[in-house]
């Protein structure tokens, strides 16, 4: 076997392994296959000092052929961007909801997360029969919900929502970095890194900061 043939054989082996992994990632979707419209829900941004919490709702088709879906934190930025485009191209429906830093300060991060998730569900172009949620049960929703611990690593639908939410929020924070320089939002995405905390101490807080999160640094 030539080196070229060896490389091709390894590529095909890895592709087959990924197909098997994705088969497992659709196990919850198969388990609840009697439901016509299954929606994955996930959020990004519960921990940062600044910026909104962003939730995504994604309905994948029954015959979905997207590979490499996974918890967004386990993927490179380049891979997330590619998958983001593929999800929007192939999904039956995608919607975004968010709660601002002001809302987070007013009602707390957990309630703000629920609000962002309810927004995302309400904006879908289809009405889901079933929600697969990453760990939580969303109050005020009449649709049947299945909370899955570490769901973004176990359900393709939740993983897709994780990727959409992550890319959406990261892009926002990069734009905010241009408006509010000095905190390195483009790099830290609002999380409390050493450089971010130093920026708060040097420049004070900006409109994007969650006051309830940074009060000890003010």
PDB file of C-alpha atoms in Angstrom:
ATOM      1  CA  UNK A   1       0.000   0.000   0.000  1.00  0.00           C
ATOM      2  CA  UNK A   2       1.381   3.411  -0.967  1.00  0.00           C
ATOM      3  CA  UNK A   3       1.520   6.336   1.466  1.00  0.00           C
ATOM      4  CA  UNK A   4      -1.329   7.976  -0.420  1.00  0.00           C
ATOM      5  CA  UNK A   5      -3.424   4.841  -0.062  1.00  0.00           C
ATOM      6  CA  UNK A   6      -2.547   4.634   3.646  1.00  0.00           C
ATOM      7  CA  UNK A   7      -3.679   8.243   4.167  1.00  0.00           C
ATOM      8  CA  UNK A   8      -6.919   7.547   2.351  1.00  0.00           C
ATOM      9  CA  UNK A   9      -7.504   4.414   4.418  1.00  0.00           C
ATOM     10  CA  UNK A  10      -6.949   6.378   7.649  1.00  0.00           C
ATOM     11  CA  UNK A  11      -9.282   9.102   6.427  1.00  0.00           C
ATOM     12  CA  UNK A  12     -12.017   6.587   5.659  1.00  0.00           C
ATOM     13  CA  UNK A  13     -11.512   4.890   9.036  1.00  0.00           C
ATOM     14  CA  UNK A  14     -11.844   8.217  10.870  1.00  0.00           C
ATOM     15  CA  UNK A  15     -14.927   9.068   8.820  1.00  0.00           C
ATOM     16  CA  UNK A  16     -16.525   5.752   9.755  1.00  0.00           C
ATOM     17  CA  UNK A  17     -15.711   6.357  13.435  1.00  0.00           C
ATOM     18  CA  UNK A  18     -17.332   9.786  13.227  1.00  0.00           C
ATOM     19  CA  UNK A  19     -20.449   8.331  11.605  1.00  0.00           C
ATOM     20  CA  UNK A  20     -20.694   5.823  14.458  1.00  0.00           C
ATOM     21  CA  UNK A  21     -20.247   8.598  17.028  1.00  0.00           C
ATOM     22  CA  UNK A  22     -22.978  10.649  15.366  1.00  0.00           C
ATOM     23  CA  UNK A  23     -25.276   7.629  15.395  1.00  0.00           C
ATOM     24  CA  UNK A  24     -24.896   7.668  19.176  1.00  0.00           C
ATOM     25  CA  UNK A  25     -25.462  11.429  19.251  1.00  0.00           C
ATOM     26  CA  UNK A  26     -28.912  10.829  17.749  1.00  0.00           C
ATOM     27  CA  UNK A  27     -29.889   8.218  20.370  1.00  0.00           C
ATOM     28  CA  UNK A  28     -32.303  10.573  22.179  1.00  0.00           C
ATOM     29  CA  UNK A  29     -33.801  11.689  18.875  1.00  0.00           C
ATOM     30  CA  UNK A  30     -34.417   8.017  17.993  1.00  0.00           C
ATOM     31  CA  UNK A  31     -35.781   7.239  21.460  1.00  0.00           C
ATOM     32  CA  UNK A  32     -38.376   9.984  21.059  1.00  0.00           C
ATOM     33  CA  UNK A  33     -38.830   9.365  17.356  1.00  0.00           C
ATOM     34  CA  UNK A  34     -42.628   9.231  17.615  1.00  0.00           C
ATOM     35  CA  UNK A  35     -42.541  13.033  17.973  1.00  0.00           C
ATOM     36  CA  UNK A  36     -42.508  14.799  14.628  1.00  0.00           C
ATOM     37  CA  UNK A  37     -40.676  17.968  15.612  1.00  0.00           C
ATOM     38  CA  UNK A  38     -37.887  17.621  18.176  1.00  0.00           C
ATOM     39  CA  UNK A  39     -36.078  20.787  19.228  1.00  0.00           C
ATOM     40  CA  UNK A  40     -32.714  21.033  20.971  1.00  0.00           C
ATOM     41  CA  UNK A  41     -32.209  23.904  23.430  1.00  0.00           C
ATOM     42  CA  UNK A  42     -28.961  25.223  24.887  1.00  0.00           C
ATOM     43  CA  UNK A  43     -27.473  28.470  26.168  1.00  0.00           C
ATOM     44  CA  UNK A  44     -24.095  30.164  26.295  1.00  0.00           C
ATOM     45  CA  UNK A  45     -22.915  32.913  28.600  1.00  0.00           C
ATOM     46  CA  UNK A  46     -24.106  32.163  32.103  1.00  0.00           C
ATOM     47  CA  UNK A  47     -20.681  32.746  33.643  1.00  0.00           C
ATOM     48  CA  UNK A  48     -19.222  35.882  32.014  1.00  0.00           C
ATOM     49  CA  UNK A  49     -18.888  39.257  33.743  1.00  0.00           C
ATOM     50  CA  UNK A  50     -20.254  41.078  30.694  1.00  0.00           C
ATOM     51  CA  UNK A  51     -22.661  40.694  27.809  1.00  0.00           C
ATOM     52  CA  UNK A  52     -25.934  38.832  27.345  1.00  0.00           C
ATOM     53  CA  UNK A  53     -26.836  35.232  27.926  1.00  0.00           C
ATOM     54  CA  UNK A  54     -27.742  33.713  24.548  1.00  0.00           C
ATOM     55  CA  UNK A  55     -29.975  30.691  23.941  1.00  0.00           C
ATOM     56  CA  UNK A  56     -30.559  28.789  20.715  1.00  0.00           C
ATOM     57  CA  UNK A  57     -33.355  26.464  19.627  1.00  0.00           C
ATOM     58  CA  UNK A  58     -32.630  24.093  16.739  1.00  0.00           C
ATOM     59  CA  UNK A  59     -34.888  21.606  14.963  1.00  0.00           C
ATOM     60  CA  UNK A  60     -32.884  19.143  12.886  1.00  0.00           C
ATOM     61  CA  UNK A  61     -34.484  17.050  10.130  1.00  0.00           C
ATOM     62  CA  UNK A  62     -35.147  13.363  10.779  1.00  0.00           C
ATOM     63  CA  UNK A  63     -32.606  12.412   8.107  1.00  0.00           C
ATOM     64  CA  UNK A  64     -29.960  14.861   9.325  1.00  0.00           C
ATOM     65  CA  UNK A  65     -26.514  14.110   7.889  1.00  0.00           C
ATOM     66  CA  UNK A  66     -24.417  16.723   9.729  1.00  0.00           C
ATOM     67  CA  UNK A  67     -21.199  15.248  11.121  1.00  0.00           C
ATOM     68  CA  UNK A  68     -18.980  16.498  13.984  1.00  0.00           C
ATOM     69  CA  UNK A  69     -21.792  17.966  16.107  1.00  0.00           C
ATOM     70  CA  UNK A  70     -20.608  18.169  19.697  1.00  0.00           C
ATOM     71  CA  UNK A  71     -20.509  20.340  22.788  1.00  0.00           C
ATOM     72  CA  UNK A  72     -19.374  23.699  21.371  1.00  0.00           C
ATOM     73  CA  UNK A  73     -16.619  23.948  24.000  1.00  0.00           C
ATOM     74  CA  UNK A  74     -15.001  20.807  22.567  1.00  0.00           C
ATOM     75  CA  UNK A  75     -14.744  22.272  19.068  1.00  0.00           C
ATOM     76  CA  UNK A  76     -12.270  24.753  17.614  1.00  0.00           C
ATOM     77  CA  UNK A  77     -13.535  28.187  16.620  1.00  0.00           C
ATOM     78  CA  UNK A  78     -13.004  27.314  12.945  1.00  0.00           C
ATOM     79  CA  UNK A  79     -15.002  24.079  13.294  1.00  0.00           C
ATOM     80  CA  UNK A  80     -17.817  25.874  15.138  1.00  0.00           C
ATOM     81  CA  UNK A  81     -18.054  28.473  12.374  1.00  0.00           C
ATOM     82  CA  UNK A  82     -18.265  25.791   9.676  1.00  0.00           C
ATOM     83  CA  UNK A  83     -20.889  23.835  11.585  1.00  0.00           C
ATOM     84  CA  UNK A  84     -22.868  27.021  12.308  1.00  0.00           C
ATOM     85  CA  UNK A  85     -23.261  27.581   8.562  1.00  0.00           C
ATOM     86  CA  UNK A  86     -24.153  23.932   7.931  1.00  0.00           C
ATOM     87  CA  UNK A  87     -26.745  23.927  10.728  1.00  0.00           C
ATOM     88  CA  UNK A  88     -28.447  27.012   9.317  1.00  0.00           C
ATOM     89  CA  UNK A  89     -28.369  25.448   5.849  1.00  0.00           C
ATOM     90  CA  UNK A  90     -29.819  22.055   6.834  1.00  0.00           C
ATOM     91  CA  UNK A  91     -31.947  22.613   9.966  1.00  0.00           C
ATOM     92  CA  UNK A  92     -35.723  22.783   9.704  1.00  0.00           C
ATOM     93  CA  UNK A  93     -35.724  25.746  12.059  1.00  0.00           C
ATOM     94  CA  UNK A  94     -33.236  27.807  14.075  1.00  0.00           C
ATOM     95  CA  UNK A  95     -33.995  30.648  16.488  1.00  0.00           C
ATOM     96  CA  UNK A  96     -32.063  32.791  18.958  1.00  0.00           C
ATOM     97  CA  UNK A  97     -33.157  34.329  22.250  1.00  0.00           C
ATOM     98  CA  UNK A  98     -31.167  36.463  24.629  1.00  0.00           C
ATOM     99  CA  UNK A  99     -31.312  38.359  27.884  1.00  0.00           C
ATOM    100  CA  UNK A 100     -29.181  41.452  28.343  1.00  0.00           C
ATOM    101  CA  UNK A 101     -26.825  42.220  31.204  1.00  0.00           C
ATOM    102  CA  UNK A 102     -29.485  44.574  32.612  1.00  0.00           C
ATOM    103  CA  UNK A 103     -32.086  41.802  32.666  1.00  0.00           C
ATOM    104  CA  UNK A 104     -29.527  39.474  34.285  1.00  0.00           C
ATOM    105  CA  UNK A 105     -28.947  42.038  37.036  1.00  0.00           C
ATOM    106  CA  UNK A 106     -32.689  42.508  37.540  1.00  0.00           C
ATOM    107  CA  UNK A 107     -33.903  38.898  37.686  1.00  0.00           C
ATOM    108  CA  UNK A 108     -30.669  36.846  38.196  1.00  0.00           C
ATOM    109  CA  UNK A 109     -28.788  34.722  35.695  1.00  0.00           C
ATOM    110  CA  UNK A 110     -30.909  31.559  36.025  1.00  0.00           C
ATOM    111  CA  UNK A 111     -34.196  33.385  35.395  1.00  0.00           C
ATOM    112  CA  UNK A 112     -32.553  35.348  32.565  1.00  0.00           C
ATOM    113  CA  UNK A 113     -31.405  32.068  31.016  1.00  0.00           C
ATOM    114  CA  UNK A 114     -34.959  30.727  31.128  1.00  0.00           C
ATOM    115  CA  UNK A 115     -36.197  33.945  29.522  1.00  0.00           C
ATOM    116  CA  UNK A 116     -33.656  33.645  26.694  1.00  0.00           C
ATOM    117  CA  UNK A 117     -34.719  30.031  26.116  1.00  0.00           C
ATOM    118  CA  UNK A 118     -38.421  30.933  26.044  1.00  0.00           C
ATOM    119  CA  UNK A 119     -37.645  33.669  23.518  1.00  0.00           C
ATOM    120  CA  UNK A 120     -35.780  31.240  21.271  1.00  0.00           C
ATOM    121  CA  UNK A 121     -38.631  28.722  21.350  1.00  0.00           C
ATOM    122  CA  UNK A 122     -41.221  31.424  20.599  1.00  0.00           C
ATOM    123  CA  UNK A 123     -39.271  32.601  17.536  1.00  0.00           C
ATOM    124  CA  UNK A 124     -39.103  29.198  15.854  1.00  0.00           C
ATOM    125  CA  UNK A 125     -40.848  28.959  12.488  1.00  0.00           C
ATOM    126  CA  UNK A 126     -42.273  25.575  13.560  1.00  0.00           C
ATOM    127  CA  UNK A 127     -43.907  24.502  16.832  1.00  0.00           C
ATOM    128  CA  UNK A 128     -41.944  21.663  18.463  1.00  0.00           C
ATOM    129  CA  UNK A 129     -43.629  18.554  19.880  1.00  0.00           C
ATOM    130  CA  UNK A 130     -40.716  17.879  22.210  1.00  0.00           C
ATOM    131  CA  UNK A 131     -37.826  19.851  23.706  1.00  0.00           C
ATOM    132  CA  UNK A 132     -34.468  18.268  24.468  1.00  0.00           C
ATOM    133  CA  UNK A 133     -32.824  20.621  26.982  1.00  0.00           C
ATOM    134  CA  UNK A 134     -29.295  20.799  28.283  1.00  0.00           C
ATOM    135  CA  UNK A 135     -29.855  19.939  31.974  1.00  0.00           C
ATOM    136  CA  UNK A 136     -32.758  22.292  32.759  1.00  0.00           C
ATOM    137  CA  UNK A 137     -36.554  22.284  32.719  1.00  0.00           C
ATOM    138  CA  UNK A 138     -37.791  25.655  31.476  1.00  0.00           C
ATOM    139  CA  UNK A 139     -40.652  27.170  33.491  1.00  0.00           C
ATOM    140  CA  UNK A 140     -43.676  28.517  31.638  1.00  0.00           C
ATOM    141  CA  UNK A 141     -43.402  26.160  28.654  1.00  0.00           C
ATOM    142  CA  UNK A 142     -46.261  23.770  27.894  1.00  0.00           C
ATOM    143  CA  UNK A 143     -44.309  21.654  25.404  1.00  0.00           C
ATOM    144  CA  UNK A 144     -43.022  18.332  26.751  1.00  0.00           C
ATOM    145  CA  UNK A 145     -39.419  18.716  27.941  1.00  0.00           C
ATOM    146  CA  UNK A 146     -36.626  16.199  28.459  1.00  0.00           C
ATOM    147  CA  UNK A 147     -33.706  17.616  30.483  1.00  0.00           C
ATOM    148  CA  UNK A 148     -30.440  15.795  29.701  1.00  0.00           C
ATOM    149  CA  UNK A 149     -27.349  16.210  31.882  1.00  0.00           C
ATOM    150  CA  UNK A 150     -24.426  17.252  29.662  1.00  0.00           C
ATOM    151  CA  UNK A 151     -26.896  17.117  26.808  1.00  0.00           C
ATOM    152  CA  UNK A 152     -24.678  19.092  24.446  1.00  0.00           C
ATOM    153  CA  UNK A 153     -22.318  16.095  24.376  1.00  0.00           C
ATOM    154  CA  UNK A 154     -25.089  13.484  24.148  1.00  0.00           C
ATOM    155  CA  UNK A 155     -27.770  14.857  21.827  1.00  0.00           C
ATOM    156  CA  UNK A 156     -27.151  16.103  18.296  1.00  0.00           C
ATOM    157  CA  UNK A 157     -30.022  18.585  18.567  1.00  0.00           C
ATOM    158  CA  UNK A 158     -28.681  20.112  21.781  1.00  0.00           C
ATOM    159  CA  UNK A 159     -25.138  20.132  20.371  1.00  0.00           C
ATOM    160  CA  UNK A 160     -26.395  22.053  17.340  1.00  0.00           C
ATOM    161  CA  UNK A 161     -28.085  24.585  19.629  1.00  0.00           C
ATOM    162  CA  UNK A 162     -24.880  24.860  21.661  1.00  0.00           C
ATOM    163  CA  UNK A 163     -22.875  25.681  18.532  1.00  0.00           C
ATOM    164  CA  UNK A 164     -25.373  28.245  17.236  1.00  0.00           C
ATOM    165  CA  UNK A 165     -25.573  29.983  20.622  1.00  0.00           C
ATOM    166  CA  UNK A 166     -21.785  30.006  21.054  1.00  0.00           C
ATOM    167  CA  UNK A 167     -21.000  31.397  17.593  1.00  0.00           C
ATOM    168  CA  UNK A 168     -23.757  34.018  17.903  1.00  0.00           C
ATOM    169  CA  UNK A 169     -22.519  35.256  21.274  1.00  0.00           C
ATOM    170  CA  UNK A 170     -18.828  35.169  20.336  1.00  0.00           C
ATOM    171  CA  UNK A 171     -19.507  37.294  17.257  1.00  0.00           C
ATOM    172  CA  UNK A 172     -21.413  39.789  19.394  1.00  0.00           C
ATOM    173  CA  UNK A 173     -18.583  40.067  21.918  1.00  0.00           C
ATOM    174  CA  UNK A 174     -16.061  40.680  19.135  1.00  0.00           C
ATOM    175  CA  UNK A 175     -18.199  43.589  17.926  1.00  0.00           C
ATOM    176  CA  UNK A 176     -18.605  44.903  21.475  1.00  0.00           C
ATOM    177  CA  UNK A 177     -14.811  44.912  21.809  1.00  0.00           C
ATOM    178  CA  UNK A 178     -14.717  47.679  19.187  1.00  0.00           C
ATOM    179  CA  UNK A 179     -17.236  49.743  21.145  1.00  0.00           C
ATOM    180  CA  UNK A 180     -15.789  49.080  24.593  1.00  0.00           C
ATOM    181  CA  UNK A 181     -12.003  48.725  24.220  1.00  0.00           C
ATOM    182  CA  UNK A 182      -9.823  48.038  27.223  1.00  0.00           C
ATOM    183  CA  UNK A 183     -11.438  44.802  28.441  1.00  0.00           C
ATOM    184  CA  UNK A 184     -10.312  42.396  25.678  1.00  0.00           C
ATOM    185  CA  UNK A 185     -13.875  41.244  25.000  1.00  0.00           C
ATOM    186  CA  UNK A 186     -12.811  39.854  21.600  1.00  0.00           C
ATOM    187  CA  UNK A 187     -10.472  37.435  23.385  1.00  0.00           C
ATOM    188  CA  UNK A 188     -12.239  36.653  26.658  1.00  0.00           C
ATOM    189  CA  UNK A 189     -15.868  36.974  25.439  1.00  0.00           C
ATOM    190  CA  UNK A 190     -16.707  38.723  28.709  1.00  0.00           C
ATOM    191  CA  UNK A 191     -15.378  36.013  31.010  1.00  0.00           C
ATOM    192  CA  UNK A 192     -13.441  37.092  34.085  1.00  0.00           C
ATOM    193  CA  UNK A 193      -9.886  36.649  32.875  1.00  0.00           C
ATOM    194  CA  UNK A 194      -6.947  38.389  34.507  1.00  0.00           C
ATOM    195  CA  UNK A 195      -6.792  40.910  31.646  1.00  0.00           C
ATOM    196  CA  UNK A 196     -10.521  41.599  31.927  1.00  0.00           C
ATOM    197  CA  UNK A 197     -10.313  42.213  35.678  1.00  0.00           C
ATOM    198  CA  UNK A 198      -7.312  44.461  35.127  1.00  0.00           C
ATOM    199  CA  UNK A 199      -9.353  46.381  32.545  1.00  0.00           C
ATOM    200  CA  UNK A 200     -12.156  46.909  35.066  1.00  0.00           C
ATOM    201  CA  UNK A 201      -9.688  48.210  37.646  1.00  0.00           C
ATOM    202  CA  UNK A 202      -8.139  50.598  35.128  1.00  0.00           C
ATOM    203  CA  UNK A 203     -11.226  51.811  33.273  1.00  0.00           C
ATOM    204  CA  UNK A 204     -14.121  51.008  35.606  1.00  0.00           C
ATOM    205  CA  UNK A 205     -17.153  49.143  34.311  1.00  0.00           C
ATOM    206  CA  UNK A 206     -18.959  49.786  31.030  1.00  0.00           C
ATOM    207  CA  UNK A 207     -22.610  49.461  30.036  1.00  0.00           C
ATOM    208  CA  UNK A 208     -22.009  45.845  29.066  1.00  0.00           C
ATOM    209  CA  UNK A 209     -20.980  44.687  32.524  1.00  0.00           C
ATOM    210  CA  UNK A 210     -23.259  42.711  34.818  1.00  0.00           C
ATOM    211  CA  UNK A 211     -23.094  44.775  37.980  1.00  0.00           C
ATOM    212  CA  UNK A 212     -24.116  41.834  40.169  1.00  0.00           C
ATOM    213  CA  UNK A 213     -21.157  39.862  38.816  1.00  0.00           C
ATOM    214  CA  UNK A 214     -18.438  42.529  39.109  1.00  0.00           C
ATOM    215  CA  UNK A 215     -19.449  44.455  42.246  1.00  0.00           C
ATOM    216  CA  UNK A 216     -16.397  43.254  44.168  1.00  0.00           C
ATOM    217  CA  UNK A 217     -14.121  44.758  41.481  1.00  0.00           C
ATOM    218  CA  UNK A 218     -15.810  48.185  41.386  1.00  0.00           C
TER     219      UNK A 218
END
